[in-house]
Amino acid sequence: MASCGWPAASGVEAGGGVRARGWQAAAGQQQAASRLVAASALEHG
């Protein structure tokens, strides 16, 4: 995950558990959105 340009896991943990959860949730939403866009693009050709 850190290779994607996001802060290292140790840095996220240092920022607090709440921030870490929010960061993970945001990352998951971005990945899900990109998958939906890719899937719709494939369906519509």
Coordinates of C-alpha atoms in Angstrom, one line a residue:
M1 CA 0.0 0.0 0.0
A2 CA 2.8 2.4 0.9
S3 CA 4.2 2.0 -2.7
C4 CA 1.1 3.8 -4.0
G5 CA 2.4 7.1 -2.6
W6 CA 0.4 6.8 0.7
P7 CA 2.3 7.4 4.0
A8 CA 3.9 4.3 5.5
A9 CA 1.8 2.2 7.9
S10 CA 4.0 3.3 10.9
G11 CA 3.3 7.0 10.0
V12 CA -0.5 6.3 9.9
E13 CA -0.4 4.5 13.2
A14 CA 1.5 7.4 14.8
G15 CA -1.3 9.7 13.6
G16 CA -3.9 7.8 15.7
G17 CA -6.2 4.9 15.2
V18 CA -9.1 7.0 14.1
R19 CA -7.1 8.6 11.3
A20 CA -5.8 5.2 10.3
R21 CA -9.4 3.9 10.0
G22 CA -10.5 6.9 8.1
W23 CA -7.6 6.6 5.7
Q24 CA -8.2 2.9 5.1
A25 CA -11.9 3.6 4.5
A26 CA -11.1 6.4 2.0
A27 CA -8.7 4.1 0.2
G28 CA -11.2 1.4 0.0
Q29 CA -13.9 3.7 -1.4
Q30 CA -11.4 5.0 -4.1
Q31 CA -10.6 1.4 -5.2
A32 CA -14.3 0.4 -5.3
A33 CA -15.1 3.5 -7.4
S34 CA -12.3 2.8 -9.9
R35 CA -13.5 -0.8 -10.2
L36 CA -17.1 0.4 -10.9
V37 CA -15.9 2.8 -13.5
A38 CA -13.8 0.2 -15.2
A39 CA -16.6 -2.4 -15.1
S40 CA -19.1 0.1 -16.6
A41 CA -16.6 1.1 -19.3
L42 CA -16.1 -2.6 -20.3
E43 CA -19.9 -3.2 -20.4
H44 CA -20.6 -0.2 -22.6
G45 CA -17.6 -0.9 -24.9

